[in-house]
mmCIF file with all atom_site columns, C-alpha atoms in Angstrom:
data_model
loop_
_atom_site.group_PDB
_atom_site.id
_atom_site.type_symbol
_atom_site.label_atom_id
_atom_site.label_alt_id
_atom_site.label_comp_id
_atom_site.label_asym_id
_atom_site.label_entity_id
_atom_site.label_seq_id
_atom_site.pdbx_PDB_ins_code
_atom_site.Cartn_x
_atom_site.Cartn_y
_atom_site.Cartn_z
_atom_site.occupancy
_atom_site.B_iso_or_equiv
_atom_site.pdbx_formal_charge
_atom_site.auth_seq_id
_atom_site.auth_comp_id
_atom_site.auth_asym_id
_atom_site.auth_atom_id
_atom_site.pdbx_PDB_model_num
ATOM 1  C CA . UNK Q 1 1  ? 2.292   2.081  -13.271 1.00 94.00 ? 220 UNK Q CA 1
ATOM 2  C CA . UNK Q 1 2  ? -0.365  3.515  -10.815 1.00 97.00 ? 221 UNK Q CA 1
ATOM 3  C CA . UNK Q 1 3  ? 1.041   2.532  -7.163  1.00 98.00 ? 222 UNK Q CA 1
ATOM 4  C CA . UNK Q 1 4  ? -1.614  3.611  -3.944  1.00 98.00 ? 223 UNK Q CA 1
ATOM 5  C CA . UNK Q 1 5  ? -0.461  3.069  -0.466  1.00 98.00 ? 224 UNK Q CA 1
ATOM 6  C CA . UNK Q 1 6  ? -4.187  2.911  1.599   1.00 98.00 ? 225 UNK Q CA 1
ATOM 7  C CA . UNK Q 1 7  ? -2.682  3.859  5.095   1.00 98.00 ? 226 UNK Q CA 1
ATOM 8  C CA . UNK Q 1 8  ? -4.005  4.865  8.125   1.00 96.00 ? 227 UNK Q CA 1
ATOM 9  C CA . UNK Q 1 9  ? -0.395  5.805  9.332   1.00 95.00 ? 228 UNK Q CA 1
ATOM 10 C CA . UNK Q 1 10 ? -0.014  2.435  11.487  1.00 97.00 ? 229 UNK Q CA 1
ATOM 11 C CA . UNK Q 1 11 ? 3.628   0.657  11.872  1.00 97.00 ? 230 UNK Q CA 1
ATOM 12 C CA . UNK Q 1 12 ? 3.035   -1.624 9.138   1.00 97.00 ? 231 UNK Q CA 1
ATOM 13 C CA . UNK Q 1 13 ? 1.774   1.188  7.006   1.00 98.00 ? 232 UNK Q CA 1
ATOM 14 C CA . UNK Q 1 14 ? 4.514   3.248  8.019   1.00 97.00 ? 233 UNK Q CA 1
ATOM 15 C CA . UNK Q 1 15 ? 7.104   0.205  6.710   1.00 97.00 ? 234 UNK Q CA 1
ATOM 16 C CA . UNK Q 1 16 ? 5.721   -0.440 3.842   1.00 98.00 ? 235 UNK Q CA 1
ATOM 17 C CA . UNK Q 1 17 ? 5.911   3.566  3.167   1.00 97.00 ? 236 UNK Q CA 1
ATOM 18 C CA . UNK Q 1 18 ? 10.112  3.208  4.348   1.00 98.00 ? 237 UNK Q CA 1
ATOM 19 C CA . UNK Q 1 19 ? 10.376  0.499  1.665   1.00 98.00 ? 238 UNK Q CA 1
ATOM 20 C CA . UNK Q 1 20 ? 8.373   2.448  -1.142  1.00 98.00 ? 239 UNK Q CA 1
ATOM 21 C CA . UNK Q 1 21 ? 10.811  5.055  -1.023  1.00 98.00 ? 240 UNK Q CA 1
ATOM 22 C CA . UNK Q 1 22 ? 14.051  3.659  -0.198  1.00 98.00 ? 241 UNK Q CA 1
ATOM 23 C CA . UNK Q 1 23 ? 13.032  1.318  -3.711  1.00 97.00 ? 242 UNK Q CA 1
ATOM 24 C CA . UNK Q 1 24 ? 12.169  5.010  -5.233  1.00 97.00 ? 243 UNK Q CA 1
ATOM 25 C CA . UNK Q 1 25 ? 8.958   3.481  -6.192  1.00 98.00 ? 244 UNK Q CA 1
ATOM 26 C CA . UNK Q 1 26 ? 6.219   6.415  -6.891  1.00 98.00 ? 245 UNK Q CA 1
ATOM 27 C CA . UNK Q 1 27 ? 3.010   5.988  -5.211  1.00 98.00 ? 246 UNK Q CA 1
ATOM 28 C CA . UNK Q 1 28 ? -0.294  8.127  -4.092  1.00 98.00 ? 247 UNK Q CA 1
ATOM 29 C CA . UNK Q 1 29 ? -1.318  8.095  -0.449  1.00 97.00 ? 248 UNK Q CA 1
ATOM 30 C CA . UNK Q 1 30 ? -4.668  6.877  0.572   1.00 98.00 ? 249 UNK Q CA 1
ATOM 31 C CA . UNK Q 1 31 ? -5.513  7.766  4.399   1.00 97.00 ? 250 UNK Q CA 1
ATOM 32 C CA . UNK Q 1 32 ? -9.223  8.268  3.963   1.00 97.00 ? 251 UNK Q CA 1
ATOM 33 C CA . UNK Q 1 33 ? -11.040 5.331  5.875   1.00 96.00 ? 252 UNK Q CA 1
ATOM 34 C CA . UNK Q 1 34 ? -14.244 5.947  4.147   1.00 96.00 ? 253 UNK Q CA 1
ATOM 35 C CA . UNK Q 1 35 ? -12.843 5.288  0.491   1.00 96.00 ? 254 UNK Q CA 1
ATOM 36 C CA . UNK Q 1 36 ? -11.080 1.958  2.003   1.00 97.00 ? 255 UNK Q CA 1
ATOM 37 C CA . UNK Q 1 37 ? -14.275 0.718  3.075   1.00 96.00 ? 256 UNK Q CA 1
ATOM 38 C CA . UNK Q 1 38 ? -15.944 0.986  -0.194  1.00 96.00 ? 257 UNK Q CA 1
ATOM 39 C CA . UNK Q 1 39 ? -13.221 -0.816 -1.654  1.00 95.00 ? 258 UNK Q CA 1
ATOM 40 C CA . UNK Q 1 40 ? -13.891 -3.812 1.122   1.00 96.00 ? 259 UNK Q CA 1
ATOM 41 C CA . UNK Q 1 41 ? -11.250 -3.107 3.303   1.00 96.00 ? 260 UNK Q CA 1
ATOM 42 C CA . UNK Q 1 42 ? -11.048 -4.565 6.597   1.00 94.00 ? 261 UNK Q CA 1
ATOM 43 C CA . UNK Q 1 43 ? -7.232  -4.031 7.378   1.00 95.00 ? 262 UNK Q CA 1
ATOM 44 C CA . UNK Q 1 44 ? -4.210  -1.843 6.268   1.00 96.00 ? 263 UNK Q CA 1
ATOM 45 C CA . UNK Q 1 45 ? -2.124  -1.446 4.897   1.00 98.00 ? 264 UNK Q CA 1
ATOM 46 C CA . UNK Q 1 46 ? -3.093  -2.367 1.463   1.00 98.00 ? 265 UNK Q CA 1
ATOM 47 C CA . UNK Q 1 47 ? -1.010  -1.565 -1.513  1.00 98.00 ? 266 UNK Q CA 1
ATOM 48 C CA . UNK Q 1 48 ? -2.695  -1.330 -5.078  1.00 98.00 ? 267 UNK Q CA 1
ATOM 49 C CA . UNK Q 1 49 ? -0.855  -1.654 -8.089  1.00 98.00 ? 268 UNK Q CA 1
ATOM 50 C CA . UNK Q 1 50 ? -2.539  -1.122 -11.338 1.00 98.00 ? 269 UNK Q CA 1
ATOM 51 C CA . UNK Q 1 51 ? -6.153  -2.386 -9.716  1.00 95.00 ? 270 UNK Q CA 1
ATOM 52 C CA . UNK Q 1 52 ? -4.547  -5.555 -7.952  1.00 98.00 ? 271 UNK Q CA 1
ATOM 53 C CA . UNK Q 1 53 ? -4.704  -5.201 -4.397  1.00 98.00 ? 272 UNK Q CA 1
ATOM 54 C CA . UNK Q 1 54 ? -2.152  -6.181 -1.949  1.00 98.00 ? 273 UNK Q CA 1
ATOM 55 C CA . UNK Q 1 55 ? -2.152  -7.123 1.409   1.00 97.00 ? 274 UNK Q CA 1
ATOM 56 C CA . UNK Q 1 56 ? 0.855   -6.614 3.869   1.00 98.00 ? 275 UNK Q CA 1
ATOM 57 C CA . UNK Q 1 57 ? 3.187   -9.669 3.373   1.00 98.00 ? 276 UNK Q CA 1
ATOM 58 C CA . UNK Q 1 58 ? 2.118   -9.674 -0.765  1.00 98.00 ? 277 UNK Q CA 1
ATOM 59 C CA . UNK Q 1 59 ? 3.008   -5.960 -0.936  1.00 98.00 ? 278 UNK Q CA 1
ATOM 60 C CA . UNK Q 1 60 ? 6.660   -6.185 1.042   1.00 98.00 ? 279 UNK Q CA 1
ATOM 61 C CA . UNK Q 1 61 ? 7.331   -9.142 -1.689  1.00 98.00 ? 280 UNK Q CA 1
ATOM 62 C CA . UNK Q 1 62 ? 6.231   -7.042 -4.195  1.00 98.00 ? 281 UNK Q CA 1
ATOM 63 C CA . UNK Q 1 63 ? 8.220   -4.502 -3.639  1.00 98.00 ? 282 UNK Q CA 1
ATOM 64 C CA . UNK Q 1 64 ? 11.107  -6.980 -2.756  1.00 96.00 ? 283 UNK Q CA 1
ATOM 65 C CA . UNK Q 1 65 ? 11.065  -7.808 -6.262  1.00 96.00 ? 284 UNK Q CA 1
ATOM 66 C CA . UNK Q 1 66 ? 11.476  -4.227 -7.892  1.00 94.00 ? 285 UNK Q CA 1
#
């Protein structure tokens, strides 16, 4: 499973980083704003798992469920 946190180091990006790892999930970090905008996006944090973006609320879920 390829996990990437796109942060820019906000709060939410900065909780959704404390859940990754208290889950022990492995993930890449993302913090360059250029790549993010090629990939269309407009907000952060965004969490992409295997090619399937999610946004904020999607991602804490998702990670709820692991």
């Amino acid at each position: 499973m390829n996990v990437v946190l796109h942060s820019t180091h906000c709060a939410k990006c900065k909780v959704l980083e404390a859940k990754l790892n208290q889950k022990g999930i492995n993930y890449e970090e993302n913090n360059d704003v250029e790549l993010m905008m090629k990939k269309g996006f407009t907000t952060v944090p965004k969490l992409e798992v295997d090619g399937v973006v999610y946004d904020f609320k999607e991602a804490v879920e998702w990670i709820g469920e692991r």
